mmCIF file of C-alpha atoms in Angstrom:
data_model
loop_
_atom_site.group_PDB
_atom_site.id
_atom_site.type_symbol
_atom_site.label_atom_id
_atom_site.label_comp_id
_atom_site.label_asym_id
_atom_site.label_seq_id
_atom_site.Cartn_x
_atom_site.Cartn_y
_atom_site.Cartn_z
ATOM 1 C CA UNK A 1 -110.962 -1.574 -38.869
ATOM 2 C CA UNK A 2 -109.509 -5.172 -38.019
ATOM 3 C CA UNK A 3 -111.043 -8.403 -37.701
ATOM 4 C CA UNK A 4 -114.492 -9.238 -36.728
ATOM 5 C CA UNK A 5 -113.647 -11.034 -32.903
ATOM 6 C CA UNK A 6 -115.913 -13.541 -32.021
ATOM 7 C CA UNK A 7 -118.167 -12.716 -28.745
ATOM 8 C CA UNK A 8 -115.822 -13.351 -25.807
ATOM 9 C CA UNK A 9 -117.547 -14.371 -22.366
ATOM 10 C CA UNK A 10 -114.027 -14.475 -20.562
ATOM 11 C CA UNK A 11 -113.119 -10.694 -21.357
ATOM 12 C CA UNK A 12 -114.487 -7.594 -22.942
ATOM 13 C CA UNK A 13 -112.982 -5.432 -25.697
ATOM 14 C CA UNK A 14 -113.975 -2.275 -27.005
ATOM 15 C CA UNK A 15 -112.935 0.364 -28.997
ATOM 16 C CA UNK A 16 -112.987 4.086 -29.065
ATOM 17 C CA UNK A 17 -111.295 5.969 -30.989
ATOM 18 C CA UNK A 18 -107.866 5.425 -31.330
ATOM 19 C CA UNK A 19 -107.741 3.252 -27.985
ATOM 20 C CA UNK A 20 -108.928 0.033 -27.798
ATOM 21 C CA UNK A 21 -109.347 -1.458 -24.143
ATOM 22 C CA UNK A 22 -109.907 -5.383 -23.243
ATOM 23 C CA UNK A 23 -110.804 -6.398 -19.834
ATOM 24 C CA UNK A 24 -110.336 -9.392 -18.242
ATOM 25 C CA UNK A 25 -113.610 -10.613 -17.076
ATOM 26 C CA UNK A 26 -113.152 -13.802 -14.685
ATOM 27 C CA UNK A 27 -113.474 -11.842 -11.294
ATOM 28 C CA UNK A 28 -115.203 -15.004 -9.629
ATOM 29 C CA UNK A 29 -111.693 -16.752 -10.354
ATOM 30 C CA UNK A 30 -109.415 -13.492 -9.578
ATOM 31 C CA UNK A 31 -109.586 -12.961 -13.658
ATOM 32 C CA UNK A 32 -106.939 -16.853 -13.369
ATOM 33 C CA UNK A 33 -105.766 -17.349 -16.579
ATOM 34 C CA UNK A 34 -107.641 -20.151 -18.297
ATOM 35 C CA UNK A 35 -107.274 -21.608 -21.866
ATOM 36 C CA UNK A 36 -110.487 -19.710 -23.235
ATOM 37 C CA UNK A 37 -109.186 -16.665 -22.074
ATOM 38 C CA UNK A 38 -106.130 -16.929 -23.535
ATOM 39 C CA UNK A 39 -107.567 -17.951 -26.856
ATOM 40 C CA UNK A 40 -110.309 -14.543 -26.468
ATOM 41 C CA UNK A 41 -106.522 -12.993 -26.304
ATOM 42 C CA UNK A 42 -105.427 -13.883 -29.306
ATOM 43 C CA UNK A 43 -108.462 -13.430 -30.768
ATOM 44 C CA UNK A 44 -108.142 -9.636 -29.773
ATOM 45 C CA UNK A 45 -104.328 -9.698 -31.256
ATOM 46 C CA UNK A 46 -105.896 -11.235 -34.278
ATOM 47 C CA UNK A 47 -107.750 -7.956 -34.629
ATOM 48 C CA UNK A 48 -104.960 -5.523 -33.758
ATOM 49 C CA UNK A 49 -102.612 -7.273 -36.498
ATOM 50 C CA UNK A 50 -105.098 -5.797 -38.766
ATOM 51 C CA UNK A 51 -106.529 -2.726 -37.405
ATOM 52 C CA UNK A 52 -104.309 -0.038 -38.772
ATOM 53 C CA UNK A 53 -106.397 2.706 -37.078
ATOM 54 C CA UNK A 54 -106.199 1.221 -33.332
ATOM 55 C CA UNK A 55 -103.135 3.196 -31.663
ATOM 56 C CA UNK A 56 -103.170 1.869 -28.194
ATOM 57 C CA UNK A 57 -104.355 -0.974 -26.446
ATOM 58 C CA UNK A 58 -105.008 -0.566 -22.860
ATOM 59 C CA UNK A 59 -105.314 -3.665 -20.589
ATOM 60 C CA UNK A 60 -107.345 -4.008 -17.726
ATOM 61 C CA UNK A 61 -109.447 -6.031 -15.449
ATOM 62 C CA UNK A 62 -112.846 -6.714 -13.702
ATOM 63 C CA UNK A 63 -113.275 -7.280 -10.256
ATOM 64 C CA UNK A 64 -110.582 -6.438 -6.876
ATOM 65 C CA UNK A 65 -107.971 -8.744 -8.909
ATOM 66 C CA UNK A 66 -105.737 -7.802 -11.797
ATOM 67 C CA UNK A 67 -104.758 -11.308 -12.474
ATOM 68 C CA UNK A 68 -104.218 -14.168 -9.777
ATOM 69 C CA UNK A 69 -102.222 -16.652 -12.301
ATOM 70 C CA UNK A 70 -102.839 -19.440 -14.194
ATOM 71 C CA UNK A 71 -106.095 -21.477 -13.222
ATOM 72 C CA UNK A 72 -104.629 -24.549 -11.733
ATOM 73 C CA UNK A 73 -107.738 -26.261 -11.999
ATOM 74 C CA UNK A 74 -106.410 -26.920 -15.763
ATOM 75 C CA UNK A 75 -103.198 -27.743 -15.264
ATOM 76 C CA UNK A 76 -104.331 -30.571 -12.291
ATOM 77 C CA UNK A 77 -103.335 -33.387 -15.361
ATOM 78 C CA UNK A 78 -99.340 -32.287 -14.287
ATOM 79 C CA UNK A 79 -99.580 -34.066 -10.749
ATOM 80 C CA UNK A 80 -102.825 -36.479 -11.480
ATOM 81 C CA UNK A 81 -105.572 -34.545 -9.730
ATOM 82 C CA UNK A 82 -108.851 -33.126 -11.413
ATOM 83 C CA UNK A 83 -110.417 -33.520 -14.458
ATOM 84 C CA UNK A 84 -108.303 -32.792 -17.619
ATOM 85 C CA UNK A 85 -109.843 -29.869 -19.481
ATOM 86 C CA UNK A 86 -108.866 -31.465 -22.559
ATOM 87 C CA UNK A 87 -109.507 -35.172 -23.644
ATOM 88 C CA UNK A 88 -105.651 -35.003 -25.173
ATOM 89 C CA UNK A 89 -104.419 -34.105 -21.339
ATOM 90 C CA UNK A 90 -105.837 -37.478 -20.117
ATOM 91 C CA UNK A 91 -102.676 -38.932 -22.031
ATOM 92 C CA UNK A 92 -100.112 -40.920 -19.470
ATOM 93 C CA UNK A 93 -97.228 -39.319 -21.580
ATOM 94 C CA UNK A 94 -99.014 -35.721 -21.350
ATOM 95 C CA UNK A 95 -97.500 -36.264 -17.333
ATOM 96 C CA UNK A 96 -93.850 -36.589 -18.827
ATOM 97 C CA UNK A 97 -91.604 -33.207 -18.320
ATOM 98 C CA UNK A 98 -90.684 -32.842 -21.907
ATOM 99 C CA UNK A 99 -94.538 -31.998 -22.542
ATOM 100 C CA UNK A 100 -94.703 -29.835 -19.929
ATOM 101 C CA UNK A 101 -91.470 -27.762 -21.211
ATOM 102 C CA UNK A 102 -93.718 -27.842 -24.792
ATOM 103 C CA UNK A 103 -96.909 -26.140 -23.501
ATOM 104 C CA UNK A 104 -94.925 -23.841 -21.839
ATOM 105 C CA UNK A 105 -92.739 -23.069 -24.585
ATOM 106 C CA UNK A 106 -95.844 -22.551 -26.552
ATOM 107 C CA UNK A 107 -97.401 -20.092 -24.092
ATOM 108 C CA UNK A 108 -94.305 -18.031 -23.964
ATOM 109 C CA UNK A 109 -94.657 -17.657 -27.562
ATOM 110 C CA UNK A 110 -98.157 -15.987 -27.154
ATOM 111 C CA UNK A 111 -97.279 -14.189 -24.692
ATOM 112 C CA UNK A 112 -94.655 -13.082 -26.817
ATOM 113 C CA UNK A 113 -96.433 -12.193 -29.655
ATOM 114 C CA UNK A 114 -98.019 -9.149 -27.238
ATOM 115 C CA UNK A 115 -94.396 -7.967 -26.615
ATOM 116 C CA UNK A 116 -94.451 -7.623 -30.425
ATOM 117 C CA UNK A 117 -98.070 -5.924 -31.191
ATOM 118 C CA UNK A 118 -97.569 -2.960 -32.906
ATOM 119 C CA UNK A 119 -100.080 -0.726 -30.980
ATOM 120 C CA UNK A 120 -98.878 1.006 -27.741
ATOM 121 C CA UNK A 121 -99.841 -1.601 -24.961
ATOM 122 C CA UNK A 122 -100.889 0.032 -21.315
ATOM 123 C CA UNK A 123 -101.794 -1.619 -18.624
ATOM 124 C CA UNK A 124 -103.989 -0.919 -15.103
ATOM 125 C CA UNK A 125 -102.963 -3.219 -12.151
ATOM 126 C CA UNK A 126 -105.053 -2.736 -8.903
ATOM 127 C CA UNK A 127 -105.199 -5.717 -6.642
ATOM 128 C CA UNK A 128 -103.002 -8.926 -6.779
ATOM 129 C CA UNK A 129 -101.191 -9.660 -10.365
ATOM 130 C CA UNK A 130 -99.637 -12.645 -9.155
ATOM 131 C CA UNK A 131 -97.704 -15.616 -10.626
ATOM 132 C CA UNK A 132 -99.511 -15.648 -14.386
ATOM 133 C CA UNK A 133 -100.611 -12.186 -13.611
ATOM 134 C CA UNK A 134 -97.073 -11.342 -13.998
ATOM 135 C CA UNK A 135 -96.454 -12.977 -17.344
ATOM 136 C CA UNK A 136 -99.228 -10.533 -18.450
ATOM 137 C CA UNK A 137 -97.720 -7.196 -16.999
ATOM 138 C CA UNK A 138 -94.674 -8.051 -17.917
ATOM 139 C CA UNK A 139 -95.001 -8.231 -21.527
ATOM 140 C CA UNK A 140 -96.970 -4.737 -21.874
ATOM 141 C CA UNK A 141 -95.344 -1.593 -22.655
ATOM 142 C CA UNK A 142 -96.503 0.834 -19.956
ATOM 143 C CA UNK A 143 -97.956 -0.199 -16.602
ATOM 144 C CA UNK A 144 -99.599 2.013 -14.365
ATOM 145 C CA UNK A 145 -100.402 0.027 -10.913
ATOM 146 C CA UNK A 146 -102.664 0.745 -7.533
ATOM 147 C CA UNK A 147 -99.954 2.132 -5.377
ATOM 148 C CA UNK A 148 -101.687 -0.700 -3.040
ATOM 149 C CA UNK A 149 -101.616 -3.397 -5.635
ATOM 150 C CA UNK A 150 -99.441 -6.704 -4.871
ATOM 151 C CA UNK A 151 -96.887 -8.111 -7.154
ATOM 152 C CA UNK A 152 -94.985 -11.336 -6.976
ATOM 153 C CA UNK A 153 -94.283 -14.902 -7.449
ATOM 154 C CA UNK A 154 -95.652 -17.109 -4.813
ATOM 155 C CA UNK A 155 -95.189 -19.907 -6.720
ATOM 156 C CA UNK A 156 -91.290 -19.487 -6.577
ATOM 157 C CA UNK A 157 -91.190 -21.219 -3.243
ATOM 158 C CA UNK A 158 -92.533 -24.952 -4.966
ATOM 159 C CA UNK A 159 -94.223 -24.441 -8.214
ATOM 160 C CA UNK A 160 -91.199 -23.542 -10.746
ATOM 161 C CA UNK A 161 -90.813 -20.511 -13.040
ATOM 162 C CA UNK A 162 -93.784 -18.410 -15.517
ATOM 163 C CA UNK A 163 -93.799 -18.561 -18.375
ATOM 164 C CA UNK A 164 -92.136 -15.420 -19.469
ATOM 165 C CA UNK A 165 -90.090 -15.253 -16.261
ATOM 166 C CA UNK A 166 -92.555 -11.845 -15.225
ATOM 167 C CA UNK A 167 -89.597 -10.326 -17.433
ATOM 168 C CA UNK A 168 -88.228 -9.480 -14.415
ATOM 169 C CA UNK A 169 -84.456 -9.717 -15.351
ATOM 170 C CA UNK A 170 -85.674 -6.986 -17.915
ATOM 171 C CA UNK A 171 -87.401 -4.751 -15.238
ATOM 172 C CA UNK A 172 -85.950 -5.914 -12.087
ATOM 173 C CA UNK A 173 -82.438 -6.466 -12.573
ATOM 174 C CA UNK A 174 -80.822 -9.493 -11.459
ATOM 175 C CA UNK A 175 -80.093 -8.605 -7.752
ATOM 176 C CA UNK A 176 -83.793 -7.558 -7.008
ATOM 177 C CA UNK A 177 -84.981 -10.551 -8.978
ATOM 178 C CA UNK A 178 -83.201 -12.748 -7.369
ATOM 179 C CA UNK A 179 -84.137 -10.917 -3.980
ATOM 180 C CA UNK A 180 -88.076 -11.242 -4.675
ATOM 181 C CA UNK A 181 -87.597 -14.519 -6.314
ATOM 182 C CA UNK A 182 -85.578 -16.620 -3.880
ATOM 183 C CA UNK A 183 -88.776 -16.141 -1.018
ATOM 184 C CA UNK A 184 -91.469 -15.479 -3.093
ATOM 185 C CA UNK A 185 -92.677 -12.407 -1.786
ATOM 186 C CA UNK A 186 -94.985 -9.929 -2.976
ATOM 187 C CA UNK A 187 -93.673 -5.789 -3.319
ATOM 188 C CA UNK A 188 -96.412 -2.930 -3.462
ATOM 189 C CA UNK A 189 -97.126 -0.922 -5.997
ATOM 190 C CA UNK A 190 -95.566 1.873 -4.526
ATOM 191 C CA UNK A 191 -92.489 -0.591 -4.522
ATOM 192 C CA UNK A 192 -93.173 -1.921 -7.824
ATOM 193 C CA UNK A 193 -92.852 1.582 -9.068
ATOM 194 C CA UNK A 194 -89.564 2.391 -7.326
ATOM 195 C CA UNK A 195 -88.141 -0.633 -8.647
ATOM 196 C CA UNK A 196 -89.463 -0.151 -12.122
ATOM 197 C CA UNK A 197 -91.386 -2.838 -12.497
ATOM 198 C CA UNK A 198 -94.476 -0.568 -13.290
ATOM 199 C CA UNK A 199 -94.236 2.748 -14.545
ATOM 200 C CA UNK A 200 -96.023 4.718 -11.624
ATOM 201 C CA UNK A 201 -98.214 3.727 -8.730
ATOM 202 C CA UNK A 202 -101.023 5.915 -7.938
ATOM 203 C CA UNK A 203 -104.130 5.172 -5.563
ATOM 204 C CA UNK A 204 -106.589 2.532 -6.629
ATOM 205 C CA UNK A 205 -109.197 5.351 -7.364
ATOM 206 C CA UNK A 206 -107.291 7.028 -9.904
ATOM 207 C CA UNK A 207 -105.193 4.368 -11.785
ATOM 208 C CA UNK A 208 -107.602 3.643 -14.468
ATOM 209 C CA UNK A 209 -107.914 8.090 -15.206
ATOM 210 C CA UNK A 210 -104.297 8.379 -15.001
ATOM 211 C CA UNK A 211 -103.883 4.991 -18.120
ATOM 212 C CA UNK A 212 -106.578 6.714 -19.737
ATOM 213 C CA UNK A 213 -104.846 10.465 -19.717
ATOM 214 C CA UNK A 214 -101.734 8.814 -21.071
ATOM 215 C CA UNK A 215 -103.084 6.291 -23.885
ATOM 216 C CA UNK A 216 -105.226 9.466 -24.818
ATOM 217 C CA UNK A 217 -101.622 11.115 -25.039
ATOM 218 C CA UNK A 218 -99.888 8.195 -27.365
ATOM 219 C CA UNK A 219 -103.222 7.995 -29.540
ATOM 220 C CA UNK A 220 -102.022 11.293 -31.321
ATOM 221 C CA UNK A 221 -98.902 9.590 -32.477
ATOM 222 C CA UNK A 222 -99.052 7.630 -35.531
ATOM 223 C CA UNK A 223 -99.259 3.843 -35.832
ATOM 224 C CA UNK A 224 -95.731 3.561 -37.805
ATOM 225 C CA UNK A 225 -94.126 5.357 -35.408
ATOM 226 C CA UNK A 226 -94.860 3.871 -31.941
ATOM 227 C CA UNK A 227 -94.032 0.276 -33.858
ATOM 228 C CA UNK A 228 -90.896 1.931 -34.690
ATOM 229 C CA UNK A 229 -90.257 3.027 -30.642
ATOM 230 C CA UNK A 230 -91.282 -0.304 -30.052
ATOM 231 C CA UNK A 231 -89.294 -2.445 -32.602
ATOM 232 C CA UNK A 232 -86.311 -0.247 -32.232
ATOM 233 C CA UNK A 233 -86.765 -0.501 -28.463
ATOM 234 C CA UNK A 234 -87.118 -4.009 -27.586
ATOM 235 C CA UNK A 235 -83.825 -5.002 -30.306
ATOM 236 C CA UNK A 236 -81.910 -4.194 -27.618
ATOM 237 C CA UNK A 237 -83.314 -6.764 -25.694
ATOM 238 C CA UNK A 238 -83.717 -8.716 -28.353
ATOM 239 C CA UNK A 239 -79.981 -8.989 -28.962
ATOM 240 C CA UNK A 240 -78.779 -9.147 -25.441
ATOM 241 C CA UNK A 241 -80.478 -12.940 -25.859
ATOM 242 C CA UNK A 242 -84.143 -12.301 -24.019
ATOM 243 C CA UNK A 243 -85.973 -15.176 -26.232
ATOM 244 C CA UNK A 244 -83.366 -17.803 -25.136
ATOM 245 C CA UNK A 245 -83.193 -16.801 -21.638
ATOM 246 C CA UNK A 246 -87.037 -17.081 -21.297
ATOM 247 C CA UNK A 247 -86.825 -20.122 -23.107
ATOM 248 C CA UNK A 248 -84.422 -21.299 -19.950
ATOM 249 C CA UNK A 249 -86.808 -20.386 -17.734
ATOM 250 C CA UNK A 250 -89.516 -22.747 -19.688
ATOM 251 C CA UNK A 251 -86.625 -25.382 -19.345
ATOM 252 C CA UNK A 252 -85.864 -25.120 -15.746
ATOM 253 C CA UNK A 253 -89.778 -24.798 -14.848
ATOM 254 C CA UNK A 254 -90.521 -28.551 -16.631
ATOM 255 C CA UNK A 255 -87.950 -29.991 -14.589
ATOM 256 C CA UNK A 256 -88.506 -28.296 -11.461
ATOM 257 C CA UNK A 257 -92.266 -29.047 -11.332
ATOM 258 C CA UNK A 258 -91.074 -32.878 -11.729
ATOM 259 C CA UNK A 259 -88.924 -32.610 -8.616
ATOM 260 C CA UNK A 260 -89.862 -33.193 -4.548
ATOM 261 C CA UNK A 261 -90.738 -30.238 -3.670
ATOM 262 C CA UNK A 262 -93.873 -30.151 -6.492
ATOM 263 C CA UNK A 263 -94.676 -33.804 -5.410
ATOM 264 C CA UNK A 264 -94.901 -32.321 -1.627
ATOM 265 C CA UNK A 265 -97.348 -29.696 -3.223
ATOM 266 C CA UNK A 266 -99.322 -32.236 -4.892
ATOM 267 C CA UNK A 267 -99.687 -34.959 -1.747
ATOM 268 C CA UNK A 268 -101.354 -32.333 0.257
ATOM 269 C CA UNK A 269 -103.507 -31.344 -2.633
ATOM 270 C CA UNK A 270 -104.828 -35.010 -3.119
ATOM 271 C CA UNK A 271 -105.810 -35.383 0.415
ATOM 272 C CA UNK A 272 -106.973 -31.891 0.967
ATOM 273 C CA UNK A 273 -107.074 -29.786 -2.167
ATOM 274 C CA UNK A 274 -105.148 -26.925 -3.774
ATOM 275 C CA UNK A 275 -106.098 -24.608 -1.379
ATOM 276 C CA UNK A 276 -104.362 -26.639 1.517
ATOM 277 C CA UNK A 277 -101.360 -27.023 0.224
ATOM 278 C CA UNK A 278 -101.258 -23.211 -1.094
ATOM 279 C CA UNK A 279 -101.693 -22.597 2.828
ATOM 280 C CA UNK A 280 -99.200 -25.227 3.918
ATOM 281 C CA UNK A 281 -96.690 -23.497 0.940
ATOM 282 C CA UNK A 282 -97.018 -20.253 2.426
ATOM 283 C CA UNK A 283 -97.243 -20.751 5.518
ATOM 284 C CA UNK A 284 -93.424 -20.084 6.817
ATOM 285 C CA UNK A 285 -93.695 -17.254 4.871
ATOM 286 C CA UNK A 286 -97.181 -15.648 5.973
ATOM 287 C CA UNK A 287 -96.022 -13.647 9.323
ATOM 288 C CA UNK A 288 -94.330 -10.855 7.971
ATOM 289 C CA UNK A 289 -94.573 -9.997 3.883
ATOM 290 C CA UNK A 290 -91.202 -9.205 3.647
ATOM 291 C CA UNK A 291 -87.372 -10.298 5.177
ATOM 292 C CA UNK A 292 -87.501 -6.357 5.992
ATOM 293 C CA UNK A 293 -90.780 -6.711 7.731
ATOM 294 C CA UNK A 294 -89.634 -9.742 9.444
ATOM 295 C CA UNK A 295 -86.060 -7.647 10.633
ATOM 296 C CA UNK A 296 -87.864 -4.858 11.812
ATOM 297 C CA UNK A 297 -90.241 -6.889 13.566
ATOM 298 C CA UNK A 298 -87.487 -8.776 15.449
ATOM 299 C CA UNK A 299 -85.486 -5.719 16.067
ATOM 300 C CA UNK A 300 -88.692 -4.208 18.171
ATOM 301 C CA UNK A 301 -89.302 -7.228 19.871
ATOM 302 C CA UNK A 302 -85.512 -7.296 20.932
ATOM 303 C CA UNK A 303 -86.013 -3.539 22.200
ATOM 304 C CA UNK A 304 -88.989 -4.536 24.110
ATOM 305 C CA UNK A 305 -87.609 -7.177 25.727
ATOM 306 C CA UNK A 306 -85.169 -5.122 27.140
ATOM 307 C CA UNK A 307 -86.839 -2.356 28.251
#
């Protein structure tokens, strides 16, 4: 049965059957994760924790976007632009890195505690899942993805780490994420798949059937034993060191967003808004998506110029 969850307005969750779905519902903001909708999360792990007839949760989202990030517009307070969303972030101190590593510290741990869920977690990816996005993806079980769906860390290039790191090291490797994290590029979901970041790209038409086929599939197993594929599953991560490395990742993120290249970042917002200085981040990067793109590209020019 679970827990009565209040009536979310940032997300939608329903239940049938064995499978429970919740939808993030913020397409006006590319579904950005913002502190309501995280809380309307936990409220919907609050439930699972005690629904012992939910089997599978699947995860999914309104509008073009999976998941764009983390709403910036609440996290302004870091580098003294906006309003603070909450009177505590007004603080001078709140500015100081070793409150910055907290929060983010803290949202690992939620994010986290969906690693841990005991139901099956699936997700559907079509569109960007981006920089917080990513945090998301990464701690779900299964991910089926748009084989046109984007995937990366933008905010790499002056913005620090996630908070969960994507789990890339986990799905990645180190060599590919350090290759995708050292530009900041985004990989397809067709790429996403071959580098097993998501489980299997198909087209954007047919991603939410194909989750839907296979939670239908896990719903016939019983609850004690997918916790047991899970648990006995992610031990091995568990004792190759995963919570301290993430915790790293918190670490280095607190300092780096106190360093020049985040102060860079945040003198072009103040004079001409976030959007600007996204643009003026990306910009090197924006005419070609990849190095391979960009090497190709040169190649045929190189032909063509002596032909």
């Amino acid at each position: 049965m679970g827990r009565r969850v209040p009536t979310p307005s940032m997300l939608t969750y329903e239940k049938e059957g064995r499978i429970a779905t919740m939808t993030l519902n913020r397409p006006d903001r590319g579904n950005a994760l913002c502190r309501q909708l995280r809380d309307e999360m936990d409220d919907v792990l609050d439930d699972l924790d005690s629904d012992d007839d939910t089997r599978v949760l699947i995860v999914a989202s309104n509008g073009k976007n999976f998941c764009t990030g983390y709403d910036l517009s609440e996290w302004g307070y870091l580098w003294g632009t906006g309003e603070p969303s909450r009177p505590e972030d007004s603080r001078p101190h709140r500015r100081a890195p070793i409150f910055s590593r907290r929060e983010f510290h803290e949202s690992r741990e939620r994010w986290m505690r969906l690693w841990r869920i005991r139901q099956a977690t699936v997700g559907v990816v079509r569109g960007a899942c981006v920089a917080g996005g990513l945090d998301l993806a990464g701690v779900l079980d299964v991910v089926f993805a748009a084989d046109d769906a984007t995937f990366g860390q933008p905010e790499a290039r002056t913005m620090g780490e996630i908070h969960t790191f994507g789990m890339w090291p986990v799905h990645l490797g180190m060599r590919k994420t350090k290759e995708w994290l050292f530009t900041g590029d985004s990989m397809t979901g067709t790429e996403a798949e071959q580098y097993g970041l998501v489980n299997k790209a198909v087209p954007a038409d047919e991603v939410m059937a194909v989750a839907r086929t296979y939670a239908e599939r896990i719903s016939h197993v019983p609850l004690e034993m997918l916790y047991s594929h899970k648990e006995a599953t992610n031990r091995w991560w568990d004792a190759m060191g995963i919570a301290s490395a993430i915790a790293a990742a918190n670490d280095a993120d607190a300092m780096a967003i106190a360093g020049p290249a985040m102060a860079d970042f945040e003198r072009i917002q103040r004079a001409d808004g976030v959007r600007a200085a996204v643009e003026d981040r990306d910009e090197p990067f924006s005419h070609h998506r990849t190095y391979w793109e960009a090497y190709q590209a040169g190649r045929a020019a190189e032909r063509a110029s002596r032909e």
